[in-house]
Amino acid sequence: MSHTVRDKKMLLTRLKKIQGQSNALEKMLNSDHECAEVLQQLAAIRGAVNGMMMQVIEGHLTDHVVKEPEEAQREADLGVVLQVIKSYLK
């Protein structure tokens, strides 16, 4: 079973919190909040997304790289994670 399936409830809970933060940002922008408050909300959203990404990467590494019995598959799964990290850091 994939870690995203196993952790589905926890991941969806995190996603709903991120959606709530995003909705709050939209309301802030529509009601003319100060830029410092908008920046704080953006930082909160970024932190939440980073935390969720770290959780999924950790699960992927644990389930597909560390526990994978076949070396070729481990290397392929590691390549997937490295590509995601590279694209995220651009």
PDB file of N, CA, C and O in Angstrom, residues 1 6 8 10 12 17 21 28 32 43 46-48 51-52 56 63 66 68 72-74 85 87 90:
ATOM      1  N   MET A   1       0.850  -1.184   0.000  1.00  0.00           N
ATOM      2  CA  MET A   1       0.000   0.000   0.000  1.00  0.00           C
ATOM      3  C   MET A   1       0.889   1.240   0.000  1.00  0.00           C
ATOM      4  O   MET A   1       1.825   1.357   0.774  1.00  0.00           O
ATOM      5  N   ARG A   6      -2.081   5.152   2.569  1.00  0.00           N
ATOM      6  CA  ARG A   6      -2.082   4.845   4.005  1.00  0.00           C
ATOM      7  C   ARG A   6      -2.288   6.108   4.845  1.00  0.00           C
ATOM      8  O   ARG A   6      -3.002   6.097   5.843  1.00  0.00           O
ATOM      9  N   LYS A   8      -3.700   8.934   3.824  1.00  0.00           N
ATOM     10  CA  LYS A   8      -4.665   9.759   3.109  1.00  0.00           C
ATOM     11  C   LYS A   8      -5.418  10.722   4.035  1.00  0.00           C
ATOM     12  O   LYS A   8      -5.522  11.916   3.750  1.00  0.00           O
ATOM     13  N   MET A  10      -4.659  11.935   7.004  1.00  0.00           N
ATOM     14  CA  MET A  10      -3.777  12.966   7.546  1.00  0.00           C
ATOM     15  C   MET A  10      -3.408  13.986   6.463  1.00  0.00           C
ATOM     16  O   MET A  10      -3.416  15.199   6.714  1.00  0.00           O
ATOM     17  N   LEU A  12      -5.129  14.719   3.705  1.00  0.00           N
ATOM     18  CA  LEU A  12      -6.308  15.510   3.370  1.00  0.00           C
ATOM     19  C   LEU A  12      -6.609  16.560   4.438  1.00  0.00           C
ATOM     20  O   LEU A  12      -7.035  17.675   4.121  1.00  0.00           O
ATOM     21  N   LYS A  17      -6.437  22.428   5.690  1.00  0.00           N
ATOM     22  CA  LYS A  17      -5.899  23.571   6.431  1.00  0.00           C
ATOM     23  C   LYS A  17      -5.245  24.564   5.473  1.00  0.00           C
ATOM     24  O   LYS A  17      -5.406  25.779   5.616  1.00  0.00           O
ATOM     25  N   GLN A  21      -6.223  28.435   4.724  1.00  0.00           N
ATOM     26  CA  GLN A  21      -5.271  29.543   4.743  1.00  0.00           C
ATOM     27  C   GLN A  21      -5.328  30.323   3.428  1.00  0.00           C
ATOM     28  O   GLN A  21      -5.251  31.551   3.412  1.00  0.00           O
ATOM     29  N   MET A  28      -8.395  38.468   2.741  1.00  0.00           N
ATOM     30  CA  MET A  28      -7.538  39.583   3.129  1.00  0.00           C
ATOM     31  C   MET A  28      -7.319  40.531   1.945  1.00  0.00           C
ATOM     32  O   MET A  28      -7.380  41.754   2.092  1.00  0.00           O
ATOM     33  N   ASP A  32      -8.649  44.649   1.578  1.00  0.00           N
ATOM     34  CA  ASP A  32      -7.604  45.682   1.651  1.00  0.00           C
ATOM     35  C   ASP A  32      -6.774  45.649   2.929  1.00  0.00           C
ATOM     36  O   ASP A  32      -6.546  46.686   3.565  1.00  0.00           O
ATOM     37  N   ALA A  43       3.484  33.559   4.156  1.00  0.00           N
ATOM     38  CA  ALA A  43       4.513  32.763   4.833  1.00  0.00           C
ATOM     39  C   ALA A  43       3.892  31.546   5.524  1.00  0.00           C
ATOM     40  O   ALA A  43       4.466  30.452   5.511  1.00  0.00           O
ATOM     41  N   ARG A  46       3.057  29.018   2.793  1.00  0.00           N
ATOM     42  CA  ARG A  46       4.296  28.381   2.317  1.00  0.00           C
ATOM     43  C   ARG A  46       4.810  27.363   3.333  1.00  0.00           C
ATOM     44  O   ARG A  46       5.207  26.262   2.974  1.00  0.00           O
ATOM     45  N   GLY A  47       4.775  27.712   4.597  1.00  0.00           N
ATOM     46  CA  GLY A  47       5.212  26.782   5.634  1.00  0.00           C
ATOM     47  C   GLY A  47       4.355  25.529   5.667  1.00  0.00           C
ATOM     48  O   GLY A  47       4.863  24.417   5.815  1.00  0.00           O
ATOM     49  N   ALA A  48       3.058  25.701   5.501  1.00  0.00           N
ATOM     50  CA  ALA A  48       2.142  24.558   5.503  1.00  0.00           C
ATOM     51  C   ALA A  48       2.392  23.650   4.304  1.00  0.00           C
ATOM     52  O   ALA A  48       2.411  22.421   4.421  1.00  0.00           O
ATOM     53  N   GLY A  51       5.660  21.812   4.823  1.00  0.00           N
ATOM     54  CA  GLY A  51       5.490  20.725   5.784  1.00  0.00           C
ATOM     55  C   GLY A  51       4.818  19.516   5.164  1.00  0.00           C
ATOM     56  O   GLY A  51       5.220  18.376   5.402  1.00  0.00           O
ATOM     57  N   MET A  52       3.811  19.765   4.352  1.00  0.00           N
ATOM     58  CA  MET A  52       3.123  18.658   3.682  1.00  0.00           C
ATOM     59  C   MET A  52       4.051  17.981   2.678  1.00  0.00           C
ATOM     60  O   MET A  52       4.090  16.752   2.586  1.00  0.00           O
ATOM     61  N   VAL A  56       5.306  13.990   2.623  1.00  0.00           N
ATOM     62  CA  VAL A  56       5.168  13.081   1.481  1.00  0.00           C
ATOM     63  C   VAL A  56       6.545  12.583   1.022  1.00  0.00           C
ATOM     64  O   VAL A  56       6.709  11.397   0.724  1.00  0.00           O
ATOM     65  N   ASP A  63       9.275   4.365   2.247  1.00  0.00           N
ATOM     66  CA  ASP A  63       8.582   3.217   1.647  1.00  0.00           C
ATOM     67  C   ASP A  63       9.202   2.738   0.343  1.00  0.00           C
ATOM     68  O   ASP A  63       9.236   1.539   0.079  1.00  0.00           O
ATOM     69  N   VAL A  66      14.093   3.140   1.047  1.00  0.00           N
ATOM     70  CA  VAL A  66      14.700   2.363   2.131  1.00  0.00           C
ATOM     71  C   VAL A  66      14.179   0.933   2.156  1.00  0.00           C
ATOM     72  O   VAL A  66      14.955  -0.018   2.255  1.00  0.00           O
ATOM     73  N   GLU A  68      12.407  -0.724  -0.249  1.00  0.00           N
ATOM     74  CA  GLU A  68      12.278  -1.394  -1.551  1.00  0.00           C
ATOM     75  C   GLU A  68      13.365  -2.458  -1.692  1.00  0.00           C
ATOM     76  O   GLU A  68      14.540  -2.165  -1.564  1.00  0.00           O
ATOM     77  N   ALA A  72      17.254  -1.629  -8.482  1.00  0.00           N
ATOM     78  CA  ALA A  72      16.884  -0.816  -9.641  1.00  0.00           C
ATOM     79  C   ALA A  72      15.659   0.045  -9.333  1.00  0.00           C
ATOM     80  O   ALA A  72      15.591   1.221  -9.731  1.00  0.00           O
ATOM     81  N   GLN A  73      14.686  -0.533  -8.639  1.00  0.00           N
ATOM     82  CA  GLN A  73      13.486   0.231  -8.289  1.00  0.00           C
ATOM     83  C   GLN A  73      13.814   1.312  -7.269  1.00  0.00           C
ATOM     84  O   GLN A  73      13.274   2.417  -7.326  1.00  0.00           O
ATOM     85  N   ARG A  74      14.700   1.008  -6.319  1.00  0.00           N
ATOM     86  CA  ARG A  74      15.117   2.016  -5.333  1.00  0.00           C
ATOM     87  C   ARG A  74      15.735   3.214  -6.035  1.00  0.00           C
ATOM     88  O   ARG A  74      15.445   4.360  -5.713  1.00  0.00           O
ATOM     89  N   ILE A  85      12.507  17.565  -5.915  1.00  0.00           N
ATOM     90  CA  ILE A  85      13.246  18.531  -5.109  1.00  0.00           C
ATOM     91  C   ILE A  85      13.913  19.568  -6.013  1.00  0.00           C
ATOM     92  O   ILE A  85      13.875  20.773  -5.737  1.00  0.00           O
ATOM     93  N   SER A  87      12.995  20.556  -9.020  1.00  0.00           N
ATOM     94  CA  SER A  87      11.997  21.459  -9.598  1.00  0.00           C
ATOM     95  C   SER A  87      11.454  22.417  -8.535  1.00  0.00           C
ATOM     96  O   SER A  87      11.141  23.570  -8.828  1.00  0.00           O
ATOM     97  N   LYS A  90      13.919  25.433  -7.880  1.00  0.00           N
ATOM     98  CA  LYS A  90      14.193  26.371  -8.983  1.00  0.00           C
ATOM     99  C   LYS A  90      13.658  27.742  -8.676  1.00  0.00           C
ATOM    100  O   LYS A  90      12.696  27.978  -8.077  1.00  0.00           O
TER     101      LYS A  90
END
